[in-house]
PDB file of C-alpha atoms and ligand atoms in Angstrom:
ATOM      1  CA  MET A   1     -14.165  11.783 -18.595  1.00  0.00           C
ATOM      2  CA  THR A   2     -13.176  14.025 -21.652  1.00  0.00           C
ATOM      3  CA  ILE A   3     -14.037  17.196 -22.304  1.00  0.00           C
ATOM      4  CA  SER A   4     -13.826  17.694 -26.241  1.00  0.00           C
ATOM      5  CA  ARG A   5     -12.064  20.789 -27.595  1.00  0.00           C
ATOM      6  CA  GLN A   6     -14.555  23.765 -28.042  1.00  0.00           C
ATOM      7  CA  LYS A   7     -14.261  26.097 -31.216  1.00  0.00           C
ATOM      8  CA  ILE A   8     -11.746  28.539 -29.878  1.00  0.00           C
ATOM      9  CA  THR A   9     -13.027  31.975 -31.410  1.00  0.00           C
ATOM     10  CA  ASP A  10     -11.323  34.840 -32.010  1.00  0.00           C
ATOM     11  CA  ILE A  11     -12.346  36.728 -29.027  1.00  0.00           C
ATOM     12  CA  HIS A  12     -13.248  33.833 -26.167  1.00  0.00           C
ATOM     13  CA  TYR A  13     -15.462  35.023 -23.657  1.00  0.00           C
ATOM     14  CA  ASP A  14     -15.142  33.319 -19.990  1.00  0.00           C
ATOM     15  CA  LEU A  15     -17.278  35.489 -17.286  1.00  0.00           C
ATOM     16  CA  HIS A  16     -17.886  33.790 -14.769  1.00  0.00           C
ATOM     17  CA  SER A  17     -14.960  32.951 -12.901  1.00  0.00           C
ATOM     18  CA  HIS A  18     -13.885  32.696  -9.188  1.00  0.00           C
ATOM     19  CA  SER A  19     -10.713  33.333  -7.099  1.00  0.00           C
ATOM     20  CA  HIS A  20      -9.379  32.713  -3.107  1.00  0.00           C
ATOM     21  CA  CYS A  21     -11.165  36.174  -2.738  1.00  0.00           C
ATOM     22  CA  SER A  22     -14.159  33.843  -2.283  1.00  0.00           C
ATOM     23  CA  ASP A  23     -13.883  30.040  -2.828  1.00  0.00           C
ATOM     24  CA  GLY A  24     -11.925  29.403  -5.750  1.00  0.00           C
ATOM     25  CA  GLN A  25      -8.266  28.041  -5.833  1.00  0.00           C
ATOM     26  CA  LEU A  26      -5.818  29.900  -7.314  1.00  0.00           C
ATOM     27  CA  SER A  27      -5.055  33.992  -6.739  1.00  0.00           C
ATOM     28  CA  PRO A  28      -5.924  36.575  -8.656  1.00  0.00           C
ATOM     29  CA  SER A  29      -3.103  36.984 -10.802  1.00  0.00           C
ATOM     30  CA  ASP A  30      -2.598  33.254 -11.354  1.00  0.00           C
ATOM     31  CA  LEU A  31      -5.912  33.182 -12.448  1.00  0.00           C
ATOM     32  CA  VAL A  32      -5.800  35.764 -15.190  1.00  0.00           C
ATOM     33  CA  GLN A  33      -2.230  33.945 -16.181  1.00  0.00           C
ATOM     34  CA  GLN A  34      -4.209  30.431 -16.111  1.00  0.00           C
ATOM     35  CA  ALA A  35      -6.771  31.897 -18.579  1.00  0.00           C
ATOM     36  CA  ILE A  36      -4.172  33.664 -20.556  1.00  0.00           C
ATOM     37  CA  GLN A  37      -2.732  30.082 -21.192  1.00  0.00           C
ATOM     38  CA  CYS A  38      -6.633  28.014 -21.711  1.00  0.00           C
ATOM     39  CA  GLY A  39      -7.188  31.059 -24.925  1.00  0.00           C
ATOM     40  CA  VAL A  40      -9.567  33.319 -22.870  1.00  0.00           C
ATOM     41  CA  THR A  41      -8.967  36.661 -24.023  1.00  0.00           C
ATOM     42  CA  HIS A  42     -12.426  38.266 -21.872  1.00  0.00           C
ATOM     43  CA  LEU A  43     -12.551  36.954 -18.412  1.00  0.00           C
ATOM     44  CA  ALA A  44     -14.789  38.019 -15.868  1.00  0.00           C
ATOM     45  CA  LEU A  45     -13.710  37.891 -12.457  1.00  0.00           C
ATOM     46  CA  THR A  46     -17.057  37.312 -10.684  1.00  0.00           C
ATOM     47  CA  ASP A  47     -15.792  35.831  -6.610  1.00  0.00           C
ATOM     48  CA  HIS A  48     -19.106  35.157  -4.084  1.00  0.00           C
ATOM     49  CA  ASP A  49     -19.803  38.745  -2.721  1.00  0.00           C
ATOM     50  CA  THR A  50     -16.791  40.376  -3.141  1.00  0.00           C
ATOM     51  CA  ILE A  51     -15.129  42.631  -5.433  1.00  0.00           C
ATOM     52  CA  ASP A  52     -11.557  42.029  -3.505  1.00  0.00           C
ATOM     53  CA  GLY A  53      -9.794  40.549  -6.040  1.00  0.00           C
ATOM     54  CA  VAL A  54     -10.428  42.651  -9.121  1.00  0.00           C
ATOM     55  CA  GLU A  55      -8.109  45.449  -8.656  1.00  0.00           C
ATOM     56  CA  ARG A  56      -5.419  42.561  -8.585  1.00  0.00           C
ATOM     57  CA  ALA A  57      -6.289  40.639 -11.319  1.00  0.00           C
ATOM     58  CA  LYS A  58      -6.976  43.831 -14.020  1.00  0.00           C
ATOM     59  CA  GLN A  59      -3.424  44.644 -12.911  1.00  0.00           C
ATOM     60  CA  ALA A  60      -2.050  41.344 -14.061  1.00  0.00           C
ATOM     61  CA  ALA A  61      -3.891  41.532 -17.018  1.00  0.00           C
ATOM     62  CA  GLU A  62      -2.878  44.406 -18.282  1.00  0.00           C
ATOM     63  CA  GLY A  63      -2.294  44.973 -22.124  1.00  0.00           C
ATOM     64  CA  ARG A  64      -2.826  40.491 -22.204  1.00  0.00           C
ATOM     65  CA  LEU A  65      -6.248  39.941 -21.319  1.00  0.00           C
ATOM     66  CA  ALA A  66      -9.440  42.099 -20.802  1.00  0.00           C
ATOM     67  CA  LEU A  67     -10.456  41.640 -17.521  1.00  0.00           C
ATOM     68  CA  ILE A  68     -14.237  42.143 -16.780  1.00  0.00           C
ATOM     69  CA  PRO A  69     -14.854  43.467 -13.097  1.00  0.00           C
ATOM     70  CA  GLY A  70     -17.506  41.124 -11.967  1.00  0.00           C
ATOM     71  CA  ILE A  71     -19.350  39.628  -8.604  1.00  0.00           C
ATOM     72  CA  GLU A  72     -21.428  37.085  -8.016  1.00  0.00           C
ATOM     73  CA  PHE A  73     -23.968  37.614  -5.560  1.00  0.00           C
ATOM     74  CA  SER A  74     -26.637  35.365  -3.296  1.00  0.00           C
ATOM     75  CA  CYS A  75     -29.751  36.258  -3.124  1.00  0.00           C
ATOM     76  CA  THR A  76     -33.231  35.411  -1.999  1.00  0.00           C
ATOM     77  CA  TRP A  77     -36.246  35.110  -4.108  1.00  0.00           C
ATOM     78  CA  ARG A  78     -38.975  33.403  -2.437  1.00  0.00           C
ATOM     79  CA  LYS A  79     -37.275  31.745   0.116  1.00  0.00           C
ATOM     80  CA  ARG A  80     -34.759  29.945  -2.849  1.00  0.00           C
ATOM     81  CA  THR A  81     -31.402  31.195  -3.336  1.00  0.00           C
ATOM     82  CA  ILE A  82     -30.196  32.606  -6.687  1.00  0.00           C
ATOM     83  CA  HIS A  83     -27.106  33.665  -7.620  1.00  0.00           C
ATOM     84  CA  ILE A  84     -27.017  36.533  -9.597  1.00  0.00           C
ATOM     85  CA  LEU A  85     -23.880  38.101 -11.662  1.00  0.00           C
ATOM     86  CA  GLY A  86     -23.100  41.315 -12.069  1.00  0.00           C
ATOM     87  CA  LEU A  87     -20.640  41.978 -14.807  1.00  0.00           C
ATOM     88  CA  ASN A  88     -18.940  45.273 -16.390  1.00  0.00           C
ATOM     89  CA  ILE A  89     -19.219  46.507 -12.579  1.00  0.00           C
ATOM     90  CA  ASP A  90     -17.627  49.954 -11.468  1.00  0.00           C
ATOM     91  CA  PRO A  91     -15.689  48.070  -8.673  1.00  0.00           C
ATOM     92  CA  LYS A  92     -15.416  51.592  -7.088  1.00  0.00           C
ATOM     93  CA  ALA A  93     -19.337  51.635  -6.661  1.00  0.00           C
ATOM     94  CA  HIS A  94     -20.593  52.790  -3.108  1.00  0.00           C
ATOM     95  CA  ALA A  95     -24.123  50.928  -3.423  1.00  0.00           C
ATOM     96  CA  LEU A  96     -21.134  47.513  -4.406  1.00  0.00           C
ATOM     97  CA  LEU A  97     -19.078  48.374  -1.662  1.00  0.00           C
ATOM     98  CA  LYS A  98     -21.862  48.743   1.041  1.00  0.00           C
ATOM     99  CA  ALA A  99     -23.202  45.736   0.006  1.00  0.00           C
ATOM    100  CA  SER A 100     -19.827  43.319  -0.039  1.00  0.00           C
ATOM    101  CA  THR A 101     -19.171  44.503   3.716  1.00  0.00           C
ATOM    102  CA  ARG A 102     -22.458  43.748   4.425  1.00  0.00           C
ATOM    103  CA  LEU A 103     -22.200  40.410   2.887  1.00  0.00           C
ATOM    104  CA  LYS A 104     -19.051  40.229   4.526  1.00  0.00           C
ATOM    105  CA  HIS A 105     -20.529  40.338   7.827  1.00  0.00           C
ATOM    106  CA  LEU A 106     -23.241  37.434   6.964  1.00  0.00           C
ATOM    107  CA  ARG A 107     -21.011  34.898   5.960  1.00  0.00           C
ATOM    108  CA  TYR A 108     -18.677  35.272   9.171  1.00  0.00           C
ATOM    109  CA  GLU A 109     -21.753  34.923  11.000  1.00  0.00           C
ATOM    110  CA  ARG A 110     -22.613  32.285   9.686  1.00  0.00           C
ATOM    111  CA  ALA A 111     -18.893  30.899  10.045  1.00  0.00           C
ATOM    112  CA  GLU A 112     -18.726  31.098  13.794  1.00  0.00           C
ATOM    113  CA  LYS A 113     -22.747  29.725  14.364  1.00  0.00           C
ATOM    114  CA  ILE A 114     -21.061  26.650  12.186  1.00  0.00           C
ATOM    115  CA  ALA A 115     -18.073  26.426  14.105  1.00  0.00           C
ATOM    116  CA  ASP A 116     -19.762  26.618  17.589  1.00  0.00           C
ATOM    117  CA  LYS A 117     -22.521  23.585  16.092  1.00  0.00           C
ATOM    118  CA  LEU A 118     -19.409  21.553  14.994  1.00  0.00           C
ATOM    119  CA  THR A 119     -18.163  22.324  18.443  1.00  0.00           C
ATOM    120  CA  LYS A 120     -20.779  20.876  20.240  1.00  0.00           C
ATOM    121  CA  ALA A 121     -20.886  17.731  17.414  1.00  0.00           C
ATOM    122  CA  GLY A 122     -17.205  16.783  19.016  1.00  0.00           C
ATOM    123  CA  ILE A 123     -15.102  18.764  16.612  1.00  0.00           C
ATOM    124  CA  PRO A 124     -13.348  21.546  18.089  1.00  0.00           C
ATOM    125  CA  ASN A 125     -11.246  24.365  15.820  1.00  0.00           C
ATOM    126  CA  SER A 126     -12.757  24.305  12.833  1.00  0.00           C
ATOM    127  CA  LEU A 127     -13.155  28.540  12.715  1.00  0.00           C
ATOM    128  CA  ASP A 128      -9.331  28.366  12.966  1.00  0.00           C
ATOM    129  CA  GLY A 129      -9.633  25.608  10.385  1.00  0.00           C
ATOM    130  CA  ALA A 130     -11.640  26.577   8.015  1.00  0.00           C
ATOM    131  CA  ALA A 131      -9.742  30.177   8.327  1.00  0.00           C
ATOM    132  CA  HIS A 132      -6.455  28.330   7.138  1.00  0.00           C
ATOM    133  CA  TYR A 133      -8.213  27.572   3.877  1.00  0.00           C
ATOM    134  CA  ALA A 134     -10.048  30.846   3.416  1.00  0.00           C
ATOM    135  CA  GLY A 135      -7.301  32.313   3.476  1.00  0.00           C
ATOM    136  CA  GLU A 136      -7.686  36.150   2.874  1.00  0.00           C
ATOM    137  CA  GLY A 137     -10.936  35.180   1.029  1.00  0.00           C
ATOM    138  CA  VAL A 138     -14.577  35.005   3.150  1.00  0.00           C
ATOM    139  CA  MET A 139     -14.497  31.331   4.989  1.00  0.00           C
ATOM    140  CA  THR A 140     -17.352  29.703   2.871  1.00  0.00           C
ATOM    141  CA  ARG A 141     -18.612  25.884   3.107  1.00  0.00           C
ATOM    142  CA  PRO A 142     -16.207  24.473   1.228  1.00  0.00           C
ATOM    143  CA  HIS A 143     -13.572  25.930   3.264  1.00  0.00           C
ATOM    144  CA  PHE A 144     -14.963  23.751   6.636  1.00  0.00           C
ATOM    145  CA  ALA A 145     -15.675  21.015   4.239  1.00  0.00           C
ATOM    146  CA  GLN A 146     -12.148  21.258   3.796  1.00  0.00           C
ATOM    147  CA  PHE A 147     -10.843  21.381   7.180  1.00  0.00           C
ATOM    148  CA  LEU A 148     -12.999  18.449   7.717  1.00  0.00           C
ATOM    149  CA  VAL A 149     -11.114  16.193   5.335  1.00  0.00           C
ATOM    150  CA  ASP A 150      -7.971  17.139   6.136  1.00  0.00           C
ATOM    151  CA  ALA A 151      -8.296  16.855   9.949  1.00  0.00           C
ATOM    152  CA  GLY A 152      -9.291  13.374   9.200  1.00  0.00           C
ATOM    153  CA  TYR A 153     -13.031  13.683  10.192  1.00  0.00           C
ATOM    154  CA  VAL A 154     -14.469  12.795   6.931  1.00  0.00           C
ATOM    155  CA  SER A 155     -12.916  11.082   3.943  1.00  0.00           C
ATOM    156  CA  SER A 156     -14.551  13.429   0.960  1.00  0.00           C
ATOM    157  CA  ILE A 157     -15.766  16.917   0.571  1.00  0.00           C
ATOM    158  CA  SER A 158     -18.845  15.088  -0.587  1.00  0.00           C
ATOM    159  CA  LYS A 159     -19.051  13.603   2.746  1.00  0.00           C
ATOM    160  CA  ALA A 160     -18.572  16.597   4.841  1.00  0.00           C
ATOM    161  CA  PHE A 161     -21.379  18.447   3.080  1.00  0.00           C
ATOM    162  CA  SER A 162     -23.977  15.269   3.509  1.00  0.00           C
ATOM    163  CA  GLN A 163     -22.170  14.133   7.250  1.00  0.00           C
ATOM    164  CA  TYR A 164     -21.945  17.948   8.590  1.00  0.00           C
ATOM    165  CA  LEU A 165     -22.760  20.873   6.450  1.00  0.00           C
ATOM    166  CA  ALA A 166     -25.569  20.448   4.290  1.00  0.00           C
ATOM    167  CA  ASN A 167     -29.939  21.193   4.634  1.00  0.00           C
ATOM    168  CA  LYS A 168     -30.813  19.595   7.716  1.00  0.00           C
ATOM    169  CA  GLN A 169     -27.522  18.233   9.166  1.00  0.00           C
ATOM    170  CA  CYS A 170     -26.211  19.259  12.544  1.00  0.00           C
ATOM    171  CA  ALA A 171     -23.422  21.944  11.219  1.00  0.00           C
ATOM    172  CA  ASP A 172     -26.170  23.298   8.759  1.00  0.00           C
ATOM    173  CA  VAL A 173     -26.791  27.305   9.461  1.00  0.00           C
ATOM    174  CA  THR A 174     -28.573  28.854   6.770  1.00  0.00           C
ATOM    175  CA  ILE A 175     -27.967  32.397   5.411  1.00  0.00           C
ATOM    176  CA  VAL A 176     -31.251  34.418   5.169  1.00  0.00           C
ATOM    177  CA  TRP A 177     -29.759  36.560   1.968  1.00  0.00           C
ATOM    178  CA  PRO A 178     -30.875  39.931   0.323  1.00  0.00           C
ATOM    179  CA  ASP A 179     -33.901  40.294  -2.030  1.00  0.00           C
ATOM    180  CA  ILE A 180     -32.948  39.776  -5.022  1.00  0.00           C
ATOM    181  CA  SER A 181     -34.468  43.167  -5.842  1.00  0.00           C
ATOM    182  CA  ASP A 182     -32.008  44.597  -3.770  1.00  0.00           C
ATOM    183  CA  THR A 183     -29.270  43.055  -5.520  1.00  0.00           C
ATOM    184  CA  CYS A 184     -29.942  44.058  -8.776  1.00  0.00           C
ATOM    185  CA  HIS A 185     -30.313  47.213  -7.676  1.00  0.00           C
ATOM    186  CA  TRP A 186     -27.051  47.492  -6.485  1.00  0.00           C
ATOM    187  CA  ILE A 187     -25.794  46.057  -9.832  1.00  0.00           C
ATOM    188  CA  ARG A 188     -27.432  48.522 -11.687  1.00  0.00           C
ATOM    189  CA  GLN A 189     -26.144  51.452  -9.520  1.00  0.00           C
ATOM    190  CA  ALA A 190     -22.926  50.257  -9.914  1.00  0.00           C
ATOM    191  CA  GLY A 191     -23.792  50.749 -14.197  1.00  0.00           C
ATOM    192  CA  GLY A 192     -22.749  46.826 -14.163  1.00  0.00           C
ATOM    193  CA  GLN A 193     -25.297  44.010 -15.790  1.00  0.00           C
ATOM    194  CA  ALA A 194     -27.586  42.170 -13.581  1.00  0.00           C
ATOM    195  CA  ILE A 195     -27.292  38.243 -15.094  1.00  0.00           C
ATOM    196  CA  ILE A 196     -29.151  34.957 -13.701  1.00  0.00           C
ATOM    197  CA  ALA A 197     -26.164  32.850 -12.896  1.00  0.00           C
ATOM    198  CA  HIS A 198     -25.984  28.829 -13.812  1.00  0.00           C
ATOM    199  CA  PRO A 199     -30.224  29.111 -14.476  1.00  0.00           C
ATOM    200  CA  ASP A 200     -30.242  25.450 -14.611  1.00  0.00           C
ATOM    201  CA  LYS A 201     -29.162  24.507 -11.469  1.00  0.00           C
ATOM    202  CA  TYR A 202     -32.218  25.797  -9.157  1.00  0.00           C
ATOM    203  CA  ASN A 203     -34.085  22.442 -10.092  1.00  0.00           C
ATOM    204  CA  LEU A 204     -36.702  25.049 -10.857  1.00  0.00           C
ATOM    205  CA  THR A 205     -40.155  23.828 -12.782  1.00  0.00           C
ATOM    206  CA  ARG A 206     -40.311  25.465 -16.504  1.00  0.00           C
ATOM    207  CA  THR A 207     -43.319  27.289 -14.986  1.00  0.00           C
ATOM    208  CA  LYS A 208     -41.106  28.333 -12.042  1.00  0.00           C
ATOM    209  CA  LEU A 209     -38.477  30.000 -14.170  1.00  0.00           C
ATOM    210  CA  ILE A 210     -40.087  31.806 -16.442  1.00  0.00           C
ATOM    211  CA  GLU A 211     -41.967  33.553 -13.241  1.00  0.00           C
ATOM    212  CA  LEU A 212     -37.842  33.654 -11.742  1.00  0.00           C
ATOM    213  CA  ILE A 213     -37.458  35.190 -15.018  1.00  0.00           C
ATOM    214  CA  ARG A 214     -40.306  37.726 -14.964  1.00  0.00           C
ATOM    215  CA  ASP A 215     -39.924  38.943 -11.782  1.00  0.00           C
ATOM    216  CA  PHE A 216     -35.967  39.547 -12.392  1.00  0.00           C
ATOM    217  CA  ILE A 217     -36.726  41.849 -15.086  1.00  0.00           C
ATOM    218  CA  SER A 218     -39.458  43.900 -13.042  1.00  0.00           C
ATOM    219  CA  PHE A 219     -36.116  44.310 -10.650  1.00  0.00           C
ATOM    220  CA  GLY A 220     -34.189  45.585 -13.452  1.00  0.00           C
ATOM    221  CA  GLY A 221     -32.468  42.256 -14.253  1.00  0.00           C
ATOM    222  CA  GLN A 222     -31.100  42.131 -18.105  1.00  0.00           C
ATOM    223  CA  GLY A 223     -29.738  38.851 -18.839  1.00  0.00           C
ATOM    224  CA  LEU A 224     -29.580  35.154 -18.558  1.00  0.00           C
ATOM    225  CA  GLU A 225     -26.422  32.603 -17.989  1.00  0.00           C
ATOM    226  CA  VAL A 226     -26.989  30.702 -21.110  1.00  0.00           C
ATOM    227  CA  ILE A 227     -24.113  28.688 -21.039  1.00  0.00           C
ATOM    228  CA  SER A 228     -22.319  27.285 -17.658  1.00  0.00           C
ATOM    229  CA  GLY A 229     -19.570  25.218 -17.572  1.00  0.00           C
ATOM    230  CA  ASN A 230     -19.243  21.990 -19.473  1.00  0.00           C
ATOM    231  CA  GLN A 231     -23.246  21.720 -19.990  1.00  0.00           C
ATOM    232  CA  CYS A 232     -25.420  19.802 -22.569  1.00  0.00           C
ATOM    233  CA  SER A 233     -26.676  20.972 -25.290  1.00  0.00           C
ATOM    234  CA  THR A 234     -30.186  20.860 -25.165  1.00  0.00           C
ATOM    235  CA  VAL A 235     -30.189  22.972 -21.861  1.00  0.00           C
ATOM    236  CA  THR A 236     -27.976  25.432 -23.799  1.00  0.00           C
ATOM    237  CA  GLU A 237     -30.814  25.731 -26.373  1.00  0.00           C
ATOM    238  CA  LYS A 238     -33.345  25.751 -23.703  1.00  0.00           C
ATOM    239  CA  LEU A 239     -32.263  28.515 -22.079  1.00  0.00           C
ATOM    240  CA  SER A 240     -31.235  30.125 -25.524  1.00  0.00           C
ATOM    241  CA  ILE A 241     -34.895  30.387 -26.153  1.00  0.00           C
ATOM    242  CA  LEU A 242     -36.500  31.492 -22.840  1.00  0.00           C
ATOM    243  CA  ALA A 243     -33.333  34.668 -22.965  1.00  0.00           C
ATOM    244  CA  ASP A 244     -34.759  35.433 -26.619  1.00  0.00           C
ATOM    245  CA  GLN A 245     -38.343  35.085 -25.556  1.00  0.00           C
ATOM    246  CA  HIS A 246     -37.765  37.516 -23.149  1.00  0.00           C
ATOM    247  CA  GLU A 247     -35.452  39.929 -25.058  1.00  0.00           C
ATOM    248  CA  LEU A 248     -32.665  39.351 -22.477  1.00  0.00           C
ATOM    249  CA  LEU A 249     -28.825  39.490 -23.010  1.00  0.00           C
ATOM    250  CA  ALA A 250     -26.984  36.329 -22.797  1.00  0.00           C
ATOM    251  CA  SER A 251     -23.658  35.392 -21.001  1.00  0.00           C
ATOM    252  CA  LYS A 252     -21.124  32.737 -21.146  1.00  0.00           C
ATOM    253  CA  GLY A 253     -18.768  31.145 -18.401  1.00  0.00           C
ATOM    254  CA  SER A 254     -17.089  27.856 -16.647  1.00  0.00           C
ATOM    255  CA  ASP A 255     -17.657  29.153 -13.285  1.00  0.00           C
ATOM    256  CA  PHE A 256     -14.205  27.990 -12.601  1.00  0.00           C
ATOM    257  CA  HIS A 257     -13.319  27.429  -9.088  1.00  0.00           C
ATOM    258  CA  ARG A 258     -10.371  24.735  -9.239  1.00  0.00           C
ATOM    259  CA  MET A 259      -7.858  23.256 -11.450  1.00  0.00           C
ATOM    260  CA  ASP A 260      -9.555  19.703 -10.583  1.00  0.00           C
ATOM    261  CA  GLN A 261     -12.788  20.391 -11.714  1.00  0.00           C
ATOM    262  CA  PRO A 262     -12.539  19.712 -15.558  1.00  0.00           C
ATOM    263  CA  TRP A 263     -16.361  20.420 -15.921  1.00  0.00           C
ATOM    264  CA  GLN A 264     -15.791  23.976 -15.409  1.00  0.00           C
ATOM    265  CA  ALA A 265     -12.072  24.209 -16.893  1.00  0.00           C
ATOM    266  CA  LEU A 266     -11.748  27.887 -18.347  1.00  0.00           C
ATOM    267  CA  GLY A 267     -12.963  29.360 -21.196  1.00  0.00           C
ATOM    268  CA  ILE A 268     -14.309  25.765 -21.717  1.00  0.00           C
ATOM    269  CA  THR A 269     -18.181  27.058 -22.597  1.00  0.00           C
ATOM    270  CA  ALA A 270     -19.243  26.636 -26.089  1.00  0.00           C
ATOM    271  CA  ASN A 271     -20.222  29.383 -28.590  1.00  0.00           C
ATOM    272  CA  LEU A 272     -24.006  30.846 -27.798  1.00  0.00           C
ATOM    273  CA  PRO A 273     -26.531  30.212 -30.063  1.00  0.00           C
ATOM    274  CA  ALA A 274     -26.958  32.469 -33.054  1.00  0.00           C
ATOM    275  CA  ARG A 275     -30.214  33.603 -31.585  1.00  0.00           C
ATOM    276  CA  CYS A 276     -28.846  35.306 -28.499  1.00  0.00           C
ATOM    277  CA  THR A 277     -27.664  38.865 -28.075  1.00  0.00           C
ATOM    278  CA  PRO A 278     -24.000  38.582 -26.247  1.00  0.00           C
ATOM    279  CA  VAL A 279     -24.057  41.036 -23.239  1.00  0.00           C
ATOM    280  CA  TRP A 280     -20.750  42.104 -24.332  1.00  0.00           C
ATOM    281  CA  ASP A 281     -22.484  43.318 -27.662  1.00  0.00           C
ATOM    282  CA  PHE A 282     -23.912  45.737 -24.676  1.00  0.00           C
ATOM    283  CA  TRP A 283     -20.470  46.719 -23.732  1.00  0.00           C
TER     284      TRP A 283
HETATM  285 MN1   MN B   1     -18.470  28.502  -5.343  1.00  0.00          MN
HETATM  286 MN1   MN B   2     -23.270  29.651  -8.291  1.00  0.00          MN
HETATM  287 MN1   MN B   3     -20.086  30.958  -9.841  1.00  0.00          MN
END
């Protein structure tokens, strides 16, 4: 797969990335280092449900890159799981710390249940196994997947999901995430902008996506991630029109997790279409 080099603008924003404080590969400081090498000038660290890495990323970025404190919340909208980014948040805001603690508990409880189910399926010690890959971060399903691969139970991450962890498989445990209205509220309370992450990845019809957008706005949501990773330009066009029609701010980000996933490489995103009002105009 070849990635065409995008035009690097003077101010190069990447407003969606993960460190090992959630399911990313790099430490917060290595992530910042890598982003600088990729020409990123403004980076948002948006780990899943946690702001644990923000302070370290900020220190590493000092004077070399503008680090925007962020978070990627999982939440529920009409029984579907949706991801909402909180950008330019105050990482010390009480509402955020409280929410993030609650979500860590939810994830830990899920991890324990997944491990119990795997034990029943004849795979012992997966909690310790996943904890090893999670390091200091929160245990997530990809960490279990990595354990299943390295312990020789399956030959690939995708098989770990399709045979064990995915919906309706033997170690599937669903989390009931907080309601989207609460999520938007926490982000606003922390002084940030709430943005629907990767709107094209929920398999929503156009009608449903518009319903989501309308509800989201009624809860205080302010933006759409118009560009996610190495996305095709027709999707960008479609999302930029929706953002414009609903007077939403536009964001863009790679959703970087790992060095070996070039479709989510740091800083690869194209420029936002001209009709967009970038979220950073607000800062
Ligand atoms: Mn992730
Ligand atoms: Mn996401
Ligand atoms: Mn993400």
